[in-house]
mmCIF file of C-alpha atoms in Angstrom:
data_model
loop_
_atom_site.group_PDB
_atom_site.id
_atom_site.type_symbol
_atom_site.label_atom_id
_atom_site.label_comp_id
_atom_site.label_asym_id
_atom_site.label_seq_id
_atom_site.Cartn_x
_atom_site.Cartn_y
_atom_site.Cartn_z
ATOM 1 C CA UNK A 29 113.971 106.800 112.283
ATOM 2 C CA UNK A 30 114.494 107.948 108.708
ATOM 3 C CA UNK A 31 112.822 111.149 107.197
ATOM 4 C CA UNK A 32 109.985 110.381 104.873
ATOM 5 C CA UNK A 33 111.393 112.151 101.792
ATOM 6 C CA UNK A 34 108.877 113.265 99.104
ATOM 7 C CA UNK A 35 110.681 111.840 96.242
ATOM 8 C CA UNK A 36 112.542 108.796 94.837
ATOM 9 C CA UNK A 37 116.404 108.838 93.876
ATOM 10 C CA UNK A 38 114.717 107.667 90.038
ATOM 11 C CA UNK A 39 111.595 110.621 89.987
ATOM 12 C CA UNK A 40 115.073 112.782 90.769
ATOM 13 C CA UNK A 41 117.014 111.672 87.727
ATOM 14 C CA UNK A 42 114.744 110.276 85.260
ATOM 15 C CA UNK A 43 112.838 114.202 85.593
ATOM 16 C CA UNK A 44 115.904 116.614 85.916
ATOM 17 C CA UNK A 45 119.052 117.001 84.932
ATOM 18 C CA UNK A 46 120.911 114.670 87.995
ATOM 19 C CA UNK A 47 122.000 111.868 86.539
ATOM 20 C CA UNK A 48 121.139 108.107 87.553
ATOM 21 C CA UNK A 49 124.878 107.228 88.281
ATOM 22 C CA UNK A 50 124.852 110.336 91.022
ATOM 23 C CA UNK A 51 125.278 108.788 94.646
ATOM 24 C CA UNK A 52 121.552 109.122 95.930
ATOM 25 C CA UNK A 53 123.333 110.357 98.907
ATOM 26 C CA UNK A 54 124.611 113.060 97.491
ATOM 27 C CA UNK A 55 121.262 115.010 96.952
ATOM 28 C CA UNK A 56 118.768 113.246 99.246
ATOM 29 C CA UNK A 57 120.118 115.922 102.108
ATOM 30 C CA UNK A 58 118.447 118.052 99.356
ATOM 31 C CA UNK A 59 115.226 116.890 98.981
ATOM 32 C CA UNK A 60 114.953 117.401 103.178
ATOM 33 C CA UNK A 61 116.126 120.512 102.915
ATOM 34 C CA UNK A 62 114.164 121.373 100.655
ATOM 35 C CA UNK A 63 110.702 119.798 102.410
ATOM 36 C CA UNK A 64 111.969 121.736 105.365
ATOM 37 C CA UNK A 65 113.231 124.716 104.260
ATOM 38 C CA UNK A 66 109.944 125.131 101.296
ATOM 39 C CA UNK A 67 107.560 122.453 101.514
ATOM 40 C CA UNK A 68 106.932 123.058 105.516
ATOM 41 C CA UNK A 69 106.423 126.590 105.706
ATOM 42 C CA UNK A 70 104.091 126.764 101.986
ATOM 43 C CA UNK A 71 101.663 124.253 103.634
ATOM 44 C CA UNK A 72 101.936 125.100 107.494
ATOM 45 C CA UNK A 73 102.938 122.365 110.065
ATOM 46 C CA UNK A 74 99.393 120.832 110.350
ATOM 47 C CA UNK A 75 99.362 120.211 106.744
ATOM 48 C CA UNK A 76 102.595 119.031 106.488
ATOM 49 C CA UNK A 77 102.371 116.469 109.285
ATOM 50 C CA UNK A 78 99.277 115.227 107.837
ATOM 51 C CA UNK A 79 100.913 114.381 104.252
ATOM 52 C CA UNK A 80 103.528 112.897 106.186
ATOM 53 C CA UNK A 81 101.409 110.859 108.289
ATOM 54 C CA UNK A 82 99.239 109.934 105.354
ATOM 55 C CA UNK A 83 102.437 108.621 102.930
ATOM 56 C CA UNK A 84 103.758 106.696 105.437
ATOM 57 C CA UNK A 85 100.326 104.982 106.257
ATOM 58 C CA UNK A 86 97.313 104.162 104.006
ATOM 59 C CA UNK A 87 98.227 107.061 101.554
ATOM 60 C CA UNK A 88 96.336 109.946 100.441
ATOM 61 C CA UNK A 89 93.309 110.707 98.143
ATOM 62 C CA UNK A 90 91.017 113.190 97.057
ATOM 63 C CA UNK A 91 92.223 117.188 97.134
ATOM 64 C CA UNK A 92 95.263 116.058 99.296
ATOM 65 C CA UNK A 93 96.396 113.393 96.943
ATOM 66 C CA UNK A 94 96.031 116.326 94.029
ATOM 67 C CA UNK A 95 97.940 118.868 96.437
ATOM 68 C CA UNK A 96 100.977 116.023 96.635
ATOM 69 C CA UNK A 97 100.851 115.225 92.936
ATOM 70 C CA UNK A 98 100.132 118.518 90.999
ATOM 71 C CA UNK A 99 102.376 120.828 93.431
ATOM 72 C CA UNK A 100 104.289 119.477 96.763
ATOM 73 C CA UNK A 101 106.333 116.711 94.321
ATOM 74 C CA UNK A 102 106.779 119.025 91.418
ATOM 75 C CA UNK A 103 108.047 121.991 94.011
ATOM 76 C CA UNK A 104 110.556 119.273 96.294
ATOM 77 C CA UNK A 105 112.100 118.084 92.844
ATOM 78 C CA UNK A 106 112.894 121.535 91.186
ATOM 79 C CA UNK A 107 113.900 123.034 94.212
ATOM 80 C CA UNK A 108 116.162 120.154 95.548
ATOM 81 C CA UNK A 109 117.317 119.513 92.213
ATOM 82 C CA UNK A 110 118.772 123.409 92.172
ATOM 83 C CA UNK A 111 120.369 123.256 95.583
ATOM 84 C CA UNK A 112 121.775 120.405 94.724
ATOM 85 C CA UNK A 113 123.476 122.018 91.341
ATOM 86 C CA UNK A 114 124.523 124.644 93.279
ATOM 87 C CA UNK A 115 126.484 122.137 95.742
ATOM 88 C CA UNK A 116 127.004 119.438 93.463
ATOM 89 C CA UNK A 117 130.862 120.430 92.394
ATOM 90 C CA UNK A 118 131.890 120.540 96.312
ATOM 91 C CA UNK A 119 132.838 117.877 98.881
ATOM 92 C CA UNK A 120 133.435 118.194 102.691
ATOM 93 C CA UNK A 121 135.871 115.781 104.448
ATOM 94 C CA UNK A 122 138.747 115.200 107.116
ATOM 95 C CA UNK A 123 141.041 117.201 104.585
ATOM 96 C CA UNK A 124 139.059 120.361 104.000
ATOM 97 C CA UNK A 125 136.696 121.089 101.456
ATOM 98 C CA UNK A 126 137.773 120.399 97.482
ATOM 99 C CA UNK A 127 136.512 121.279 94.136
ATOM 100 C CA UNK A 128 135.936 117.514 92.276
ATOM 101 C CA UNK A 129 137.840 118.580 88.838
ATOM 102 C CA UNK A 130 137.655 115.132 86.623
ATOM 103 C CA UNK A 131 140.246 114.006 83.743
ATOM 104 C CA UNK A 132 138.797 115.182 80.097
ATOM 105 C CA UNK A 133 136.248 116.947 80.853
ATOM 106 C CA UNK A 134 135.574 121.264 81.199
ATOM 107 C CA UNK A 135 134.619 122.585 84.667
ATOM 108 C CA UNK A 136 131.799 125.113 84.063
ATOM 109 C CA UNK A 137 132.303 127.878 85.400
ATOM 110 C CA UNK A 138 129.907 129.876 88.576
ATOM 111 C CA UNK A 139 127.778 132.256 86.311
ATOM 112 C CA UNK A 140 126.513 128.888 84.507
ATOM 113 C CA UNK A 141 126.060 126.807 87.545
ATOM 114 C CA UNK A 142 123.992 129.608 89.325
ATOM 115 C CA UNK A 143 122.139 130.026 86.184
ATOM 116 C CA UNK A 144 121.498 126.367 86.235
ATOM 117 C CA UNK A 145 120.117 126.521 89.291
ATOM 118 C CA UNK A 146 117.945 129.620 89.221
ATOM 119 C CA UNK A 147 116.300 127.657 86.705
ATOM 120 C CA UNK A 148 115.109 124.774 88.648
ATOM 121 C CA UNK A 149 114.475 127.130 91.372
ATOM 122 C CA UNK A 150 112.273 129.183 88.948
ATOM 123 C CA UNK A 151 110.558 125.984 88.061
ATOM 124 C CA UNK A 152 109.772 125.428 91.466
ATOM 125 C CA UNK A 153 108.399 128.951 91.664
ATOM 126 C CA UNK A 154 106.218 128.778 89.151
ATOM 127 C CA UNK A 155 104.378 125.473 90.807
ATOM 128 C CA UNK A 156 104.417 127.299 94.244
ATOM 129 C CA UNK A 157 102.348 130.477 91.804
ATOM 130 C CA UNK A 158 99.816 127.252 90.719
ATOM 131 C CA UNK A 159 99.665 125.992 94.613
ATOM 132 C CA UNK A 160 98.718 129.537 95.484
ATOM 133 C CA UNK A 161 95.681 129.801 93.323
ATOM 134 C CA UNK A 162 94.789 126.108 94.174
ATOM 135 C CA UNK A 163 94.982 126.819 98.099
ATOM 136 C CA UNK A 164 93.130 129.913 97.580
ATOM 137 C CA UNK A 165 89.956 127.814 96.233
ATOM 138 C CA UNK A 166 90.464 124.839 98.364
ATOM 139 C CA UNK A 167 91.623 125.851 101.483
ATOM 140 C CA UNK A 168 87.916 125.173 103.605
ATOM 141 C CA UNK A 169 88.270 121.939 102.060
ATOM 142 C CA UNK A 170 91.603 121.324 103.540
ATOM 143 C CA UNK A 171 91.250 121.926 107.218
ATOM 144 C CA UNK A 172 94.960 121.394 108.004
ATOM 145 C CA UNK A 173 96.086 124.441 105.983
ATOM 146 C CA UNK A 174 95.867 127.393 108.608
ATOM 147 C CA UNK A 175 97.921 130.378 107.765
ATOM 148 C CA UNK A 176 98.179 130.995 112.025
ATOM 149 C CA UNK A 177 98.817 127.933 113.996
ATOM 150 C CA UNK A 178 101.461 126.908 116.707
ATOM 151 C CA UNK A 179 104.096 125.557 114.542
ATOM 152 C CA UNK A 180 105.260 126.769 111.096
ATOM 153 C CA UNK A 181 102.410 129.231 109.956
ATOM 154 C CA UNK A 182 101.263 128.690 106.370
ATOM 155 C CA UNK A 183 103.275 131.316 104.044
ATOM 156 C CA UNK A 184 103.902 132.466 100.739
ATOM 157 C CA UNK A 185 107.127 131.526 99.272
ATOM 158 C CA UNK A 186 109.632 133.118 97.235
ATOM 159 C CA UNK A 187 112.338 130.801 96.068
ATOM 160 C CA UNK A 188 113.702 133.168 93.325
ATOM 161 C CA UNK A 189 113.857 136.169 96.202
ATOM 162 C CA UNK A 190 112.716 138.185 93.567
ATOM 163 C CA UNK A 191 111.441 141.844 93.767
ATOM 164 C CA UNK A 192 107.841 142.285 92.661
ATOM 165 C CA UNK A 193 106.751 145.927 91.653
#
């Protein structure tokens, strides 16, 4: 069975920079990665499961419907969106890995590409900063958020890997 993903191939390119002739292949590994990788661990298994269960059935409403809207989407899409910039140039197959260098055009170089990215990925930051103060007055409301529990415990996430002082 396929992975629910969080996002469409057109909320990816009509709301970053990806463009809507980009193989949707090429960046949907992102958007799991991402759900995995971010999405799980910020909301905790239970959570998580219970968005997942939700989407795929009658859908969700109320302060879960918000939580997927206002942050969870917004999050996936900035996030995936910079890991897949940061792969984007690269391709994997039977003859090793290459460097796609088209006719006409100027290859930009590694400092732009990772600043590229640490853009998105600040973007996705700064929605994970809003989920933080949303959780915080919500959470009794939302009795699948537990920061202990026997899967992925709820966490605070860092996608920039910043140092705060």
């Amino acid at each position: 069975m396929a992975e629910l993903l969080f996002l469409t191939p057109q909320e990816m390119t009509q709301t970053t920079i990806i463009g809507g002739n980009v193989d949707t292949d090429k960046y949907t590994m992102c958007i799991l990665n991402t759900q995995v990788r971010i999405i799980e661990p910020l909301l905790g298994s239970e959570l998580y499961e219970k968005i997942k269960t939700d989407l795929a059935g009658a859908g969700l409403s109320g302060l879960y419907l918000t939580l997927f809207t206002d942050y969870v989407k917004p999050i996936t899409k900035f996030e995936s969106c910079a890991d897949y910039i940061a792969i984007a140039p690269y391709m994997l197959n039977n003859g090793g890995l290459f460097k796609s260098n088209p006719e006409n055009v100027e290859v930009v170089s590694k400092v732009e590409v990772d600043a590229l990215s640490e853009r998105y990925s600040s973007m996705a930051q700064s929605y994970i900063v809003r989920f933080e103060k949303f959780i915080s007055l919500n959470e009794l409301s939302i009795p699948e958020y537990k920061i202990s529990q026997d899967k992925v415990d709820a966490q605070s996430i860092d996608v920039n890997n910043c140092w705060y002082f």
